[in-house]
Coordinates of N, CA, C and O in Angstrom, one line a residue:
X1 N 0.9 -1.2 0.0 CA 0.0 0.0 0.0 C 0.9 1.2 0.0 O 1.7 1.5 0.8
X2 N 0.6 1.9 -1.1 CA 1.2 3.4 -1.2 C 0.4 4.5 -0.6 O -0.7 4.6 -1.1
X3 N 0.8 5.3 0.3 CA 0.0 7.1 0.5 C 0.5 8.0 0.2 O 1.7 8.2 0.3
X4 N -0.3 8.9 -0.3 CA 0.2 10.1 -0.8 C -0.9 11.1 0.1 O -2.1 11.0 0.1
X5 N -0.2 11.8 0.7 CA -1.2 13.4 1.2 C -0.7 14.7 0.5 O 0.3 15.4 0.2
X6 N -2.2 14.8 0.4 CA -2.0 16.7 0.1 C -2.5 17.1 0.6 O -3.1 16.6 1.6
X7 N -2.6 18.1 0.3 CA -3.5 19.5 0.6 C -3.0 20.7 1.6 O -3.6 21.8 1.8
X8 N -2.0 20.4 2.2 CA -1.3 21.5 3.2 C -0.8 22.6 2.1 O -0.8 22.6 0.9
X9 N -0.5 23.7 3.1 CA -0.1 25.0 2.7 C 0.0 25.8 4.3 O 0.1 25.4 5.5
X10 N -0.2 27.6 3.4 CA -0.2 29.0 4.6 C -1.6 29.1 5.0 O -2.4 28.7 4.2
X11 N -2.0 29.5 5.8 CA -3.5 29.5 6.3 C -3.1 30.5 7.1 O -2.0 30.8 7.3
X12 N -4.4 31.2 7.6 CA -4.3 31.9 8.6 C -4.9 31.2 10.0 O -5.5 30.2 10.1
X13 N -4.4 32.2 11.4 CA -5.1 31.4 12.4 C -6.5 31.5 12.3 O -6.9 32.7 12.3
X14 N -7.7 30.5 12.3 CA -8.5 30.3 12.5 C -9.0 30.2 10.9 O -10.1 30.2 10.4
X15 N -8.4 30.3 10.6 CA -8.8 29.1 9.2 C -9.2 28.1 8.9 O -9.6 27.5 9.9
X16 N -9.4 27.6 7.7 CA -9.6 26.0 7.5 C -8.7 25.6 6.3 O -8.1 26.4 5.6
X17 N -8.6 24.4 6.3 CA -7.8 23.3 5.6 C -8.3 21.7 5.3 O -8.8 20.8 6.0
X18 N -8.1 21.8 4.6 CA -8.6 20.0 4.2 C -7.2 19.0 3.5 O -6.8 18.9 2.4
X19 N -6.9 18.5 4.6 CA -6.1 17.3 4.1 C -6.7 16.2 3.4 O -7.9 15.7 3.7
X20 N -5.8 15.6 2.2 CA -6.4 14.4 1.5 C -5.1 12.9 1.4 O -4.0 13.0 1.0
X21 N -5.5 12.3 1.7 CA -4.1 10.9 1.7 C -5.2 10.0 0.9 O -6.2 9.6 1.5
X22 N -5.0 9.6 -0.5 CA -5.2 8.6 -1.5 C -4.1 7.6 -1.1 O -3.0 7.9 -0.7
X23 N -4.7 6.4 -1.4 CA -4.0 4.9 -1.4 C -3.9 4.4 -2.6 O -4.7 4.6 -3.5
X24 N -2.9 3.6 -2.8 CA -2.7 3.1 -4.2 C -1.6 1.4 -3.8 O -0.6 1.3 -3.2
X25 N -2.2 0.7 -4.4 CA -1.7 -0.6 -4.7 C -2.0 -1.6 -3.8 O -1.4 -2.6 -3.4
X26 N -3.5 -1.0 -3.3 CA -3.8 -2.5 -2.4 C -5.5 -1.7 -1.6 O -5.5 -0.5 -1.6
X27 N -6.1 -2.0 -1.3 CA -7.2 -1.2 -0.6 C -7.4 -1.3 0.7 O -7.4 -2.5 1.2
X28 N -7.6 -0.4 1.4 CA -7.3 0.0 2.6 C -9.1 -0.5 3.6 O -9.6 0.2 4.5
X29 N -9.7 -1.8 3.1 CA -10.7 -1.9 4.0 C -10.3 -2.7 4.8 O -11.2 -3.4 5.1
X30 N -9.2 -2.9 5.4 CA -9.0 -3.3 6.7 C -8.1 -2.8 7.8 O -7.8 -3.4 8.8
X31 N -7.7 -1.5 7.2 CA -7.2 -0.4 7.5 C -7.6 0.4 8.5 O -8.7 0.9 8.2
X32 N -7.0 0.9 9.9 CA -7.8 1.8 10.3 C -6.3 2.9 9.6 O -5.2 2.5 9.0
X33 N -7.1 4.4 9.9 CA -6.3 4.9 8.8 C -6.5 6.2 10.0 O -7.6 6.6 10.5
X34 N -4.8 7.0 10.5 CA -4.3 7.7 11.1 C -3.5 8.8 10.5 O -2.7 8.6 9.5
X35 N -3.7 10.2 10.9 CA -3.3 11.2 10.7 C -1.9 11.8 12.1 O -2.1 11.9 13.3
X36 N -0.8 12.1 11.4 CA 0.1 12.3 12.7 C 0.7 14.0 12.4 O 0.5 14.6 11.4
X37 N 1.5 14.4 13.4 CA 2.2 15.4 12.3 C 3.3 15.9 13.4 O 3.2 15.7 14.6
X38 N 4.5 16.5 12.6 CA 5.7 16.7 13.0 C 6.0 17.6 13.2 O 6.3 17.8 12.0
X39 N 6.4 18.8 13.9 CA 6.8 19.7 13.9 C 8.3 19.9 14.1 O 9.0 19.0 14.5
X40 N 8.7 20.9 13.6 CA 10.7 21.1 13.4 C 11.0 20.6 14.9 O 10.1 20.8 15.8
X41 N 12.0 20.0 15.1 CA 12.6 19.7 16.3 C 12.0 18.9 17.5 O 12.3 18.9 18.7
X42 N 11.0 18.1 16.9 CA 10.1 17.3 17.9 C 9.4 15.7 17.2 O 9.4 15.4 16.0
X43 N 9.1 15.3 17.9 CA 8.3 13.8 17.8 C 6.9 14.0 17.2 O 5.9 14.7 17.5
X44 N 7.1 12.9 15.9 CA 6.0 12.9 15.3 C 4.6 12.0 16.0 O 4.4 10.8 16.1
X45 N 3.8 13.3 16.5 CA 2.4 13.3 17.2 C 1.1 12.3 17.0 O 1.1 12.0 15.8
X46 N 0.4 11.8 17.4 CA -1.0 11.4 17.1 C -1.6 12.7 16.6 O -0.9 13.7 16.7
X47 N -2.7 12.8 16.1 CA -3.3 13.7 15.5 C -5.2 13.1 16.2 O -5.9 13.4 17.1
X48 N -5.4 12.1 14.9 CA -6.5 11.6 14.8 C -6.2 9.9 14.2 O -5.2 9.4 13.6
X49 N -7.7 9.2 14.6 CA -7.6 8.2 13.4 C -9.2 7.9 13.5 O -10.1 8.4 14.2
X50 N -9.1 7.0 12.3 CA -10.9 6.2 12.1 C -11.0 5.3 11.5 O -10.4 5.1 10.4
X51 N -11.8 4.3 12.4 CA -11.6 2.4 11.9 C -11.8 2.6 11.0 O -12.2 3.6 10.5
X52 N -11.8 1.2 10.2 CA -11.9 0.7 9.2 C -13.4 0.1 8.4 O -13.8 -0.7 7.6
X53 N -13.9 0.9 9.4 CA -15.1 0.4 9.6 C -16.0 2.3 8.8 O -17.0 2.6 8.1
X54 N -14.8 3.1 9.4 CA -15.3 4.5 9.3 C -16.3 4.8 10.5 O -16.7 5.9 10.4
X55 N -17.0 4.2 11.8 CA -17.8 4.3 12.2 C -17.1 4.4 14.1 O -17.8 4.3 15.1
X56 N -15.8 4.7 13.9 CA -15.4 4.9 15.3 C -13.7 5.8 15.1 O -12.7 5.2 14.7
X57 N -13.9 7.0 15.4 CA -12.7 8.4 16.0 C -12.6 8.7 16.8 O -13.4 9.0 17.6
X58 N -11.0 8.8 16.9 CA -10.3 9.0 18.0 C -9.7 10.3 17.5 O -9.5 10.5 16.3
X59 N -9.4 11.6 18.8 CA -8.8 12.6 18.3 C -7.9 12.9 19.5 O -8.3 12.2 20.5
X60 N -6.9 13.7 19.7 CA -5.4 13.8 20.5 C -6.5 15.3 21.0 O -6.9 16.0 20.1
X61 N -6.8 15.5 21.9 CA -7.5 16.3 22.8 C -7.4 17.7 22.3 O -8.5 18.3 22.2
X62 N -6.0 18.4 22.1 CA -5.8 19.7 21.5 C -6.7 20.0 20.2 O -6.9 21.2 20.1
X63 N -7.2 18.8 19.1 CA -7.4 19.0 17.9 C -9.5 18.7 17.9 O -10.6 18.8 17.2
X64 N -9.0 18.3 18.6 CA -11.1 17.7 19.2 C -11.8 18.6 19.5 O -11.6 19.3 20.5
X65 N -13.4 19.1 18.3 CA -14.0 19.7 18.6 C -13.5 20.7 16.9 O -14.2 21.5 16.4
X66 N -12.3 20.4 16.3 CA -11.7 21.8 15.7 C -11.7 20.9 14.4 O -12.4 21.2 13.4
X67 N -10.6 19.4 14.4 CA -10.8 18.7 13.1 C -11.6 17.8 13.3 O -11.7 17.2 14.4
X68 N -12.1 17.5 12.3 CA -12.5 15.8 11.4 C -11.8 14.8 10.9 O -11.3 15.2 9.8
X69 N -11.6 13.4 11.1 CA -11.3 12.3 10.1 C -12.3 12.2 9.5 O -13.2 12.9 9.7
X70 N -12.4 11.4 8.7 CA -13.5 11.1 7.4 C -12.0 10.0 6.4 O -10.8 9.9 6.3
X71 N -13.5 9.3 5.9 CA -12.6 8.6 4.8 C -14.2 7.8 4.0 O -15.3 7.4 4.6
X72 N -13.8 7.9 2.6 CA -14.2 7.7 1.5 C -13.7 6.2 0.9 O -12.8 6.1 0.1
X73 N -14.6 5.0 1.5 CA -13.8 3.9 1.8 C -13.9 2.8 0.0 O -13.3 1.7 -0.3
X74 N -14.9 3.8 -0.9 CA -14.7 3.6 -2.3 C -13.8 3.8 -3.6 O -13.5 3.1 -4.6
X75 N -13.3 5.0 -3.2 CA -12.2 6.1 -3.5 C -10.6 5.8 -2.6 O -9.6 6.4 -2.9
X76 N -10.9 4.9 -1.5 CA -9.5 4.7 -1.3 C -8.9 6.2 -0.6 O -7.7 6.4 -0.6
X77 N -9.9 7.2 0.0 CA -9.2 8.1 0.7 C -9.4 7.9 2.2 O -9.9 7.0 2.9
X78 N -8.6 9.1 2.6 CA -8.7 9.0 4.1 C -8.8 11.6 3.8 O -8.4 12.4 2.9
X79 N -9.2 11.6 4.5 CA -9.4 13.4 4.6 C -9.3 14.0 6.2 O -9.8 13.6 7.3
X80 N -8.6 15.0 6.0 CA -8.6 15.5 7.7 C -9.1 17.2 7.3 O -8.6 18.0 6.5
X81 N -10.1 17.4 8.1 CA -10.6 18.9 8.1 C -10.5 19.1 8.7 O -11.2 18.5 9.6
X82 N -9.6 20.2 9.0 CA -8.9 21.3 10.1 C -9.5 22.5 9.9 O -9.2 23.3 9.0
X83 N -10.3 22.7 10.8 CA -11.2 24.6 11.2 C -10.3 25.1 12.3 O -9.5 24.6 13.1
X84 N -10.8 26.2 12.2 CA -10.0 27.1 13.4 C -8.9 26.6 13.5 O -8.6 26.2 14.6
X85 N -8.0 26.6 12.8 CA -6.6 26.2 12.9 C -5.5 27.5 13.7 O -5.5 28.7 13.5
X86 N -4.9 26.8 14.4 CA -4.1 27.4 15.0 C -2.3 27.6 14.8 O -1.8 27.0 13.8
X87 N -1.5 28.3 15.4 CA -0.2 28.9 15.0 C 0.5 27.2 15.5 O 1.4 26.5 14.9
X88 N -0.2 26.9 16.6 CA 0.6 25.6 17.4 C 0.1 24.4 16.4 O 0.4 23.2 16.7
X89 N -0.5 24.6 15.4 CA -0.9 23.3 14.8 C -0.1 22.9 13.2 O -0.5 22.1 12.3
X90 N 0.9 23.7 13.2 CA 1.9 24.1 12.1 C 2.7 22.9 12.0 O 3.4 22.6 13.0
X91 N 2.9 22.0 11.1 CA 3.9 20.7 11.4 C 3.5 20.1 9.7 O 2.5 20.4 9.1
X92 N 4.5 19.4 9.3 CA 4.2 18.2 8.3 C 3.4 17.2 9.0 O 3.7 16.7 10.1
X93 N 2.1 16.9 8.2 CA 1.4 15.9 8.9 C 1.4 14.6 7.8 O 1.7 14.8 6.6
X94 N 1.1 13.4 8.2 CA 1.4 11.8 7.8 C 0.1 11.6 8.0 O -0.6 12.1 8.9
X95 N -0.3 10.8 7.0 CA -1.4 10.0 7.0 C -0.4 8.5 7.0 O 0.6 8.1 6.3
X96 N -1.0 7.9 7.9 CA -0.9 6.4 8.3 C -1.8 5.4 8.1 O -2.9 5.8 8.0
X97 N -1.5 3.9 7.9 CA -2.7 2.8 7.8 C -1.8 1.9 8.9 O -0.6 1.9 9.2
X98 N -3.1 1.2 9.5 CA -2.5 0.2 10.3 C -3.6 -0.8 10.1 O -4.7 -0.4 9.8
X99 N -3.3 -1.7 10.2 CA -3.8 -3.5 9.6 C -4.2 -3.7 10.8 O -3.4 -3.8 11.8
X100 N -5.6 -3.9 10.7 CA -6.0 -4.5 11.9 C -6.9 -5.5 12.0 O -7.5 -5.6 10.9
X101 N -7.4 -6.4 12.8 CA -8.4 -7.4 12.5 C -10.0 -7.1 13.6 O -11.2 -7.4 13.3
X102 N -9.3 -6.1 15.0 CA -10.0 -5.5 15.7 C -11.0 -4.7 15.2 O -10.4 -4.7 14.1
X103 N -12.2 -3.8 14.9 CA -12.9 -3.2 14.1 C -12.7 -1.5 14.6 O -12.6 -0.6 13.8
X104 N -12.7 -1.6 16.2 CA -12.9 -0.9 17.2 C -11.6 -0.4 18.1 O -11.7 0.8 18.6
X105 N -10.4 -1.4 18.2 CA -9.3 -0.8 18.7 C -8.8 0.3 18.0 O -8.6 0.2 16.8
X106 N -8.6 1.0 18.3 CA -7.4 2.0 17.6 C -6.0 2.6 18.5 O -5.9 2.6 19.7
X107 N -5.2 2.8 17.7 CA -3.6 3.1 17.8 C -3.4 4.6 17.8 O -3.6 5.3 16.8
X108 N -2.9 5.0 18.8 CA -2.7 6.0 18.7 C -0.8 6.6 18.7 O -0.2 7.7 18.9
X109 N -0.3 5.2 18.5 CA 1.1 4.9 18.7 C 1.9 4.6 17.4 O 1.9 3.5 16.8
X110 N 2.8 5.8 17.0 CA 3.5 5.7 15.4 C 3.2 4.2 15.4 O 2.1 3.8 15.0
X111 N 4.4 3.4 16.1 CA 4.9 2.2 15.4 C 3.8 1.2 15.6 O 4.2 0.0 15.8
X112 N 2.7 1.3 15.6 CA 1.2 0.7 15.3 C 1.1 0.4 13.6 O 0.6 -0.5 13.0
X113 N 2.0 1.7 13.1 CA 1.4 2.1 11.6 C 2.5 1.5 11.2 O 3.6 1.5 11.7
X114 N 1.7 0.6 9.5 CA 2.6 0.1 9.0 C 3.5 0.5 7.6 O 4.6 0.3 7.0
X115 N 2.0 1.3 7.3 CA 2.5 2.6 6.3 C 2.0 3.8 6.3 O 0.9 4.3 6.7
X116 N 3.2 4.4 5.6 CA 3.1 6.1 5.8 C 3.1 7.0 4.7 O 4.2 7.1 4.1
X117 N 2.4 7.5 4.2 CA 2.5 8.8 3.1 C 4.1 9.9 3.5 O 4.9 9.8 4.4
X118 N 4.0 10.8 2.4 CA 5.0 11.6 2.4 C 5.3 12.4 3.0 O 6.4 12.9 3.1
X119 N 4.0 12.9 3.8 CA 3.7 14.1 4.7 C 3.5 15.0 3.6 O 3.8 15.0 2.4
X120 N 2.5 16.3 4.5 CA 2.1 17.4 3.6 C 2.6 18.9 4.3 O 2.3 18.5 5.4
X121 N 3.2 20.3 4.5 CA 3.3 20.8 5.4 C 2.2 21.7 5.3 O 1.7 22.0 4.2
X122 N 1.8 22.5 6.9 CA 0.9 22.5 7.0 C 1.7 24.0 8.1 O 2.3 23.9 9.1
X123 N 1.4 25.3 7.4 CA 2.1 26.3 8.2 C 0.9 27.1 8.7 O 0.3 27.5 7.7
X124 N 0.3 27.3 9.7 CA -0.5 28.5 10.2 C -0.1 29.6 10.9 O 0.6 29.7 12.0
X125 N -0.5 30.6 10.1 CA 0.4 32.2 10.5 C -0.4 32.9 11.8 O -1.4 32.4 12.2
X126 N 0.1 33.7 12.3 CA -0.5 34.2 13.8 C -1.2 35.8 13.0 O -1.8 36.6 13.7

């Protein structure tokens, strides 16, 4: 399985943004499918994720309430909608898949994931 994310750029604070991570060379229905992101000089974060099921999300507390996971499980996407974005939410972010047989567990732990897209960067100005 290959990912590719886009959609990052400059935003302002309290903006919006829509990340997109397409899959290619395998299909991702048994996938729960994770968004992470990196900032300069620090450990790459949980963000969000959503089974494979699409019918259960998890979000890292700071970002809950502000984005959305979603995924488009015909199209092979996974999408992160970020509102009200903030200066602290500035990082390359990773869309991840992790193989699971659970429907309901989710990972909120990199090395859960077994693959990773390219990252997208994602700068919000003050």
């Amino acid at each position: 399985v290959q990912l590719q994310a886009c959609g990052g750029g400059l935003v302002q604070a309290g903006g919006s943004l829509r990340l997109s991570c397409a899959a290619s060379g395998g299909t991702l229905s048994r996938y729960h499918m994770g968004w992470f992101r990196q900032a300069p000089g620090k450990e790459r974060d949980f963000v969000a994720v959503i089974s494979w099921r699409g019918d259960v999300t998890y979000y890292t507390p700071s970002v809950e309430g502000r984005f959305t996971i979603s995924r488009d499980k015909a199209k092979n996407m996974v999408y992160l909608q970020m509102n009200n974005v903030k200066p602290e939410d500035s990082a390359v972010y990773y869309c991840a898949a992790e193989r699971s047989a659970d429907p309901t567990y989710l990972s909120a732990y990199v090395r859960a994931y077994e693959y990773w897209g390219q990252g997208t960067l994602v700068t919000v100005s003050s």
